[in-house]
Coordinates of C-alpha atoms and ligand atoms in Angstrom, one line a residue:
M1 CA 10.6 3.5 -23.0
P2 CA 11.1 6.8 -24.8
P3 CA 10.6 10.0 -22.8
T4 CA 7.0 10.8 -22.3
D5 CA 5.1 13.5 -24.2
L6 CA 2.4 13.7 -21.6
D7 CA 0.0 15.8 -23.6
T8 CA -0.1 13.1 -26.3
L9 CA -0.6 10.4 -23.7
I10 CA -3.5 12.4 -22.2
A11 CA -5.1 12.7 -25.7
R12 CA -4.6 9.0 -26.4
T13 CA -6.1 8.1 -23.0
L14 CA -9.3 9.8 -24.0
H15 CA -9.4 8.1 -27.4
H16 CA -8.3 4.8 -26.2
G17 CA -10.5 1.9 -27.4
I18 CA -12.3 3.9 -30.0
G19 CA -9.6 3.7 -32.7
A20 CA -10.2 0.1 -33.7
A21 CA -14.0 0.2 -33.6
K22 CA -16.2 -1.0 -36.5
A23 CA -19.5 0.7 -37.3
G24 CA -22.0 0.1 -34.5
D25 CA -19.4 -0.7 -31.9
L26 CA -19.6 0.8 -28.5
V27 CA -17.7 4.0 -28.0
V28 CA -18.0 3.8 -24.2
P29 CA -17.0 0.6 -22.4
P30 CA -19.9 -1.3 -20.9
I31 CA -20.3 -2.2 -17.3
V32 CA -20.0 -6.0 -17.2
P33 CA -21.0 -7.3 -13.7
S34 CA -20.7 -11.0 -14.7
A35 CA -19.3 -13.4 -12.1
V36 CA -19.2 -16.2 -14.6
Y37 CA -18.6 -16.6 -18.4
Y38 CA -19.8 -19.2 -20.8
L39 CA -17.1 -21.9 -20.5
P40 CA -17.8 -25.2 -22.2
G41 CA -15.2 -28.0 -22.3
E42 CA -11.6 -27.2 -21.7
P43 CA -11.2 -23.7 -20.2
S44 CA -10.4 -21.2 -22.9
G45 CA -11.1 -17.6 -23.8
P46 CA -10.1 -14.3 -22.2
Y47 CA -12.8 -14.5 -19.5
Q48 CA -13.4 -17.6 -17.4
Y49 CA -14.4 -16.5 -13.9
G50 CA -15.2 -13.1 -12.3
R51 CA -12.4 -13.1 -9.7
W52 CA -9.8 -13.6 -12.5
S53 CA -10.6 -11.0 -15.1
N54 CA -13.4 -8.7 -16.2
P55 CA -13.8 -6.6 -19.4
T56 CA -14.7 -3.4 -17.4
W57 CA -11.4 -3.7 -15.4
D58 CA -9.5 -4.3 -18.7
A59 CA -11.0 -1.1 -20.3
L60 CA -9.9 1.0 -17.3
E61 CA -6.5 -0.7 -17.0
D62 CA -5.8 -0.2 -20.7
A63 CA -6.7 3.6 -20.4
L64 CA -4.6 4.0 -17.3
A65 CA -1.8 2.1 -19.0
V66 CA -1.7 4.7 -21.8
L67 CA -1.5 7.6 -19.3
E68 CA 1.1 5.9 -17.1
N69 CA 3.0 4.6 -20.1
A70 CA 3.2 1.3 -18.2
Q71 CA 1.3 -1.9 -17.3
V72 CA -1.5 -1.3 -14.8
V73 CA -3.4 -3.5 -12.4
A74 CA -6.6 -2.1 -10.9
F75 CA -7.6 -2.6 -7.2
P76 CA -10.7 -1.8 -5.1
S77 CA -8.7 0.7 -3.0
G78 CA -5.3 2.3 -2.7
M79 CA -4.6 0.1 0.3
A80 CA -5.4 -3.0 -1.8
A81 CA -2.9 -1.8 -4.4
I82 CA -0.3 -1.3 -1.6
S83 CA -1.2 -4.7 -0.1
S84 CA -0.6 -6.4 -3.5
I85 CA 3.0 -4.9 -3.6
F86 CA 3.7 -5.9 0.0
Y87 CA 2.3 -9.4 -0.1
S88 CA 3.6 -10.3 -3.5
Q89 CA 7.1 -9.0 -2.9
I90 CA 8.0 -9.2 0.8
K91 CA 9.3 -12.4 2.4
T92 CA 10.4 -13.4 5.9
G93 CA 13.7 -11.6 6.7
D94 CA 13.2 -8.8 4.2
R95 CA 13.8 -5.2 5.3
V96 CA 11.3 -2.6 4.3
L97 CA 11.7 1.2 4.5
L98 CA 8.6 3.3 4.8
P99 CA 8.1 7.1 5.2
S100 CA 7.5 7.9 8.8
D101 CA 5.4 10.9 7.8
G102 CA 3.5 9.4 4.9
Y103 CA 0.0 7.9 4.7
Y104 CA -0.5 6.3 8.1
T105 CA -2.3 3.2 7.1
T106 CA 0.6 1.9 5.0
R107 CA 2.8 1.8 8.1
A108 CA 0.0 0.4 10.2
L109 CA -0.5 -2.5 7.7
A110 CA 3.2 -3.3 7.5
E111 CA 3.6 -3.2 11.3
K112 CA 0.5 -5.2 12.1
F113 CA 0.7 -7.9 9.4
L114 CA 4.1 -7.9 7.7
A115 CA 6.2 -7.6 10.9
P116 CA 4.7 -10.7 12.5
M117 CA 5.5 -12.7 9.4
G118 CA 9.2 -11.9 9.9
A119 CA 9.7 -8.7 7.8
F120 CA 11.7 -5.8 9.4
I121 CA 9.8 -2.6 9.0
E122 CA 11.8 0.6 9.4
S123 CA 10.8 4.2 8.7
C124 CA 12.4 7.5 7.8
P125 CA 11.1 11.0 7.3
T126 CA 10.5 12.0 3.7
T127 CA 13.2 14.6 3.9
G128 CA 15.6 12.0 5.4
F129 CA 15.7 9.6 2.3
E130 CA 18.3 11.9 0.7
T131 CA 21.0 11.1 3.2
R132 CA 19.8 7.5 4.1
S133 CA 21.8 4.4 3.3
F134 CA 19.7 1.8 1.5
E135 CA 22.0 -1.2 1.8
D136 CA 20.2 -4.5 2.5
F137 CA 16.7 -3.2 2.0
R138 CA 14.4 -5.4 -0.1
M139 CA 11.9 -2.5 -0.5
V140 CA 11.9 1.3 -0.2
L141 CA 8.6 3.0 -0.4
I142 CA 8.6 6.8 -1.1
E143 CA 5.6 9.1 -0.9
T144 CA 6.2 12.6 -2.3
P145 CA 4.8 15.1 -1.5
S146 CA 4.1 13.3 1.7
N147 CA 0.5 13.2 3.0
P148 CA -0.2 15.3 5.0
G149 CA 3.0 17.3 5.6
L150 CA 3.8 17.9 1.9
D151 CA 7.5 17.3 2.3
I152 CA 9.3 16.4 -0.9
C153 CA 11.8 13.7 -1.7
D154 CA 14.3 14.1 -4.6
L155 CA 13.3 11.0 -6.7
E156 CA 16.0 11.6 -9.3
S157 CA 18.7 11.3 -6.6
V158 CA 17.1 8.7 -4.3
I159 CA 15.7 6.1 -6.7
P160 CA 19.0 5.1 -8.4
R161 CA 20.8 5.0 -5.0
A162 CA 18.1 2.8 -3.5
K163 CA 18.1 0.5 -6.5
K164 CA 21.9 0.2 -6.4
G165 CA 21.5 -1.0 -2.8
G166 CA 19.3 -3.8 -4.2
A167 CA 15.9 -2.4 -3.1
L168 CA 12.7 -2.5 -5.1
V169 CA 11.6 1.2 -5.2
I170 CA 7.9 1.9 -5.0
V171 CA 6.5 5.4 -5.1
D172 CA 3.1 6.3 -3.8
N173 CA 2.0 8.8 -6.4
T174 CA -1.5 9.5 -5.0
T175 CA -1.0 13.2 -4.1
M176 CA 0.3 14.1 -7.6
T177 CA -1.4 11.7 -10.0
P178 CA 0.3 10.7 -13.3
L179 CA -0.3 14.3 -14.5
G180 CA 1.8 15.9 -11.7
Q181 CA 4.7 13.6 -11.4
R182 CA 6.2 10.7 -13.4
P183 CA 8.1 8.4 -10.9
L184 CA 8.4 5.6 -13.4
D185 CA 10.3 7.9 -15.8
L186 CA 12.8 8.5 -12.9
G187 CA 13.4 4.7 -12.6
A188 CA 10.9 3.6 -9.9
D189 CA 10.1 -0.1 -10.1
A190 CA 6.4 0.5 -9.5
L191 CA 4.0 3.1 -8.4
V192 CA 0.9 2.8 -6.3
S193 CA -2.0 5.2 -6.4
S194 CA -5.2 5.7 -4.4
D195 CA -7.7 6.5 -7.1
S196 CA -10.3 7.3 -4.4
K197 CA -8.6 10.7 -4.6
A198 CA -8.2 12.8 -7.8
I199 CA -8.1 10.1 -10.4
N200 CA -11.7 9.1 -9.8
G201 CA -12.2 12.6 -8.4
H202 CA -15.9 12.5 -7.6
S203 CA -15.7 11.1 -4.1
D204 CA -18.1 8.3 -5.1
T205 CA -15.9 5.2 -4.9
C206 CA -12.7 3.9 -3.4
F207 CA -10.2 2.5 -5.9
G208 CA -6.5 2.1 -6.6
H209 CA -3.9 0.9 -9.0
V210 CA -0.4 -0.4 -9.4
A211 CA 1.6 0.7 -12.5
S212 CA 5.0 -0.7 -13.5
R213 CA 7.2 -1.4 -16.6
N214 CA 8.4 -4.6 -15.0
S215 CA 6.4 -7.4 -16.5
A216 CA 7.4 -10.0 -13.8
L217 CA 6.4 -7.6 -11.0
I218 CA 3.0 -6.9 -12.8
A219 CA 2.4 -10.7 -13.2
D220 CA 3.0 -11.2 -9.4
V221 CA 0.7 -8.3 -8.5
R222 CA -2.0 -9.6 -10.9
E223 CA -1.7 -13.1 -9.5
W224 CA -1.9 -11.8 -6.0
R225 CA -5.2 -10.1 -6.9
K226 CA -6.6 -13.3 -8.4
L227 CA -5.6 -15.5 -5.5
S228 CA -6.4 -13.0 -2.6
G229 CA -9.7 -12.0 -4.2
A230 CA -9.0 -8.3 -3.6
I231 CA -10.9 -7.4 -6.8
P232 CA -12.6 -4.2 -7.8
G233 CA -16.3 -4.2 -8.7
S234 CA -17.1 -3.5 -12.4
F235 CA -19.4 -0.6 -11.6
E236 CA -16.6 1.0 -9.6
A237 CA -14.1 0.4 -12.4
W238 CA -16.5 2.1 -14.8
L239 CA -16.9 5.1 -12.5
V240 CA -13.1 5.5 -12.2
H241 CA -12.8 5.2 -16.0
R242 CA -15.4 8.0 -16.4
G243 CA -13.7 10.1 -13.8
L244 CA -10.3 9.6 -15.5
E245 CA -11.6 11.3 -18.7
T246 CA -11.8 14.7 -16.9
L247 CA -8.7 14.2 -14.7
E248 CA -6.7 16.7 -16.6
L249 CA -9.3 19.5 -16.5
R250 CA -10.0 18.9 -12.8
F251 CA -6.4 18.7 -11.9
E252 CA -5.4 21.8 -13.8
R253 CA -8.2 23.8 -12.0
M254 CA -7.3 22.4 -8.6
C255 CA -3.6 23.2 -9.0
E256 CA -4.2 26.7 -10.3
S257 CA -6.7 27.5 -7.6
A258 CA -4.4 25.9 -4.9
M259 CA -1.5 28.2 -6.0
T260 CA -3.7 31.3 -5.8
I261 CA -5.2 30.3 -2.5
A262 CA -1.9 29.3 -1.0
E263 CA -0.5 32.8 -1.8
Q264 CA -3.6 34.5 -0.4
L265 CA -3.6 32.3 2.8
S266 CA 0.0 32.9 3.5
A267 CA -0.6 36.7 3.3
H268 CA -3.6 36.5 5.7
P269 CA -2.9 37.6 9.3
K270 CA -5.2 34.9 10.8
V271 CA -3.2 32.1 9.3
E272 CA 0.0 31.1 11.1
S273 CA 1.8 29.3 8.3
V274 CA 1.2 27.8 4.9
K275 CA 3.2 25.0 3.2
Y276 CA 2.6 24.5 -0.5
P277 CA 5.2 23.2 -3.0
G278 CA 4.5 26.1 -5.3
L279 CA 5.4 28.7 -2.8
P280 CA 9.0 29.9 -2.7
T281 CA 8.7 29.6 1.1
H282 CA 8.4 25.8 0.8
P283 CA 11.8 24.4 1.9
A284 CA 12.0 22.2 -1.3
H285 CA 10.4 24.7 -3.7
M286 CA 13.3 24.4 -6.2
L287 CA 13.1 20.6 -6.1
A288 CA 9.3 20.8 -6.6
K289 CA 9.8 22.9 -9.7
K290 CA 12.3 20.4 -11.1
Q291 CA 10.4 17.2 -10.2
M292 CA 6.7 18.1 -10.4
R293 CA 4.8 19.2 -13.5
R294 CA 2.2 20.9 -11.2
F295 CA 2.3 21.7 -7.5
G296 CA -0.9 19.8 -6.6
G297 CA -4.2 20.6 -5.0
L298 CA -3.2 20.1 -1.4
I299 CA -2.2 22.9 0.9
A300 CA -1.0 22.5 4.5
V301 CA -2.4 25.4 6.5
T302 CA -1.6 25.9 10.2
F303 CA -3.8 28.0 12.5
A304 CA -2.7 29.2 15.9
T305 CA -5.3 27.0 17.7
D306 CA -7.4 24.0 16.9
S307 CA -10.6 26.0 17.5
D308 CA -9.5 28.6 14.8
A309 CA -8.9 25.7 12.5
E310 CA -12.3 24.1 13.2
R311 CA -14.1 27.4 12.9
F312 CA -12.5 28.0 9.5
I313 CA -13.6 24.6 8.3
D314 CA -17.1 24.8 9.7
A315 CA -17.9 28.4 8.6
A316 CA -16.7 28.4 5.0
E317 CA -19.6 27.4 2.8
F318 CA -17.3 26.0 0.1
V319 CA -15.0 24.0 2.4
R320 CA -16.4 20.7 3.5
P321 CA -15.3 18.8 6.6
V322 CA -14.2 15.6 5.0
T323 CA -11.3 13.2 5.3
S324 CA -9.6 12.3 2.0
F325 CA -8.9 14.7 -0.8
G326 CA -8.8 15.2 -4.5
G327 CA -12.6 15.6 -5.0
T328 CA -14.5 18.3 -7.0
H329 CA -15.5 19.9 -3.7
T330 CA -12.9 21.7 -1.6
S331 CA -12.5 19.9 1.7
A332 CA -10.4 20.2 4.8
E333 CA -9.7 18.5 8.0
R334 CA -7.5 18.9 11.1
R335 CA -5.1 16.0 10.8
A336 CA -4.3 15.8 14.5
R337 CA -7.8 14.3 15.0
W338 CA -6.4 11.1 13.5
G339 CA -3.2 11.3 15.5
D340 CA -0.9 12.5 12.7
K341 CA 2.3 14.0 14.2
V342 CA 1.3 17.6 13.3
S343 CA 0.3 20.6 15.5
S344 CA -3.3 20.7 16.6
G345 CA -4.1 23.7 14.4
F346 CA -2.8 21.9 11.2
V347 CA -5.3 21.6 8.4
R348 CA -4.9 19.6 5.2
L349 CA -6.8 21.7 2.7
S350 CA -7.8 19.9 -0.6
V351 CA -8.7 22.5 -3.2
G352 CA -11.5 21.4 -5.5
C353 CA -12.9 22.6 -8.8
E354 CA -15.0 25.6 -7.7
P355 CA -14.4 28.9 -9.5
T356 CA -11.2 30.2 -7.9
K357 CA -12.4 33.7 -6.9
V358 CA -15.6 32.6 -5.4
L359 CA -13.7 30.0 -3.3
W360 CA -11.1 32.4 -2.1
D361 CA -13.7 35.2 -1.4
E362 CA -15.5 32.7 0.9
M363 CA -12.4 31.6 2.7
K364 CA -11.4 35.3 3.2
R365 CA -14.8 36.2 4.5
V366 CA -14.5 33.5 7.2
L367 CA -10.8 34.3 8.0
D368 CA -11.5 38.0 8.4
V369 CA -13.9 37.4 11.3
L370 CA -12.0 34.4 13.0
Ligands
LIG1 C1 -5.7 7.7 0.6 C2 -4.3 7.2 0.4 C3 -4.0 5.9 0.4 C4 -5.0 4.8 0.6 O1 -6.0 4.8 -0.4 P1 -7.5 4.2 -0.2 O2 -8.0 4.3 -1.5 O3 -8.1 5.0 0.9 O4 -7.3 2.7 0.3 C5 -2.6 5.5 0.2 N1 -1.7 6.5 0.0 C6 -2.0 7.8 0.1 C7 -0.9 8.8 -0.1 C8 -3.3 8.2 0.3 O5 -3.5 9.5 0.4

């Protein structure tokens, strides 16, 4: 595929489906909750049964496909999207490499259910992929920036090396969205995304998708969805489609505010350390500048103690104690409460869409009296 002019893709995503309309046609895709379709005689037509296909999924997948510049399959959660990749591609005896510091549930799923079926699950820190050998791996899954540590993997260097070793390379692009980072342009075989985060963006549904330019892989993933029954609801697909329309506006605000807030936090004496890809103090800042179009809405903030961290989260009016990220509301949580291997005062801060100054003023008010 030609290099991506992302702004044009964003504009086309917003207009998708309207171009071919006739007078009186719908401009907004309808919610079609049908489990069955009219199906006389020999089965024919695009829609036959609700587990197989649905016009509301199609409308969303088509819009996401424009933005990803790839084929897309929608799922009811990010984990269902990751499951579709695992269960459609991994067989007994296959070696799978996962990030040891990435989203915990991906490893838990592989260890609990893939390993007993005879797959070999190995892990490596996100910063270790660079020097890792990928010989004899069937699949290498990369998450960058990693959630929650925000470490960065050099996709341009790692993807071709892993592919040369024979592995299928999957990138979990949740923390960046298609607007922040384009792993398929760097050669990844597929990407997975939790659209429960910024893509839907309104914290009102779980969702996910797989995107790939490999038709055979997409056909496998689609068939896995059909046979496993891990299908999204039409209302949820419609919500995500609606959320997608404002993704660029929301993501721009989140990233801009996150940059300002990361700078201010790192200058504040009550904060022990701040890790944000946009700060020159991030160990991979130069790589982030090369690889990412934006630095994202997540900031890793470390306080001296867990009680400082909890007081910051509790007292700031515009910071909500919530797991997950990417919503319109700024939210934060101490990740050690889930057992992530981070210090007890480590907070994952997800910057939302509030006006930047109001948000920072409120954080500063709380920090000043910690
Ligand atoms: C949240 C998340 C997931 C899982 O997505 P769900 O929609 O919660 O199933 C996977 N990967 C990353 C990086 C995530 O942040």
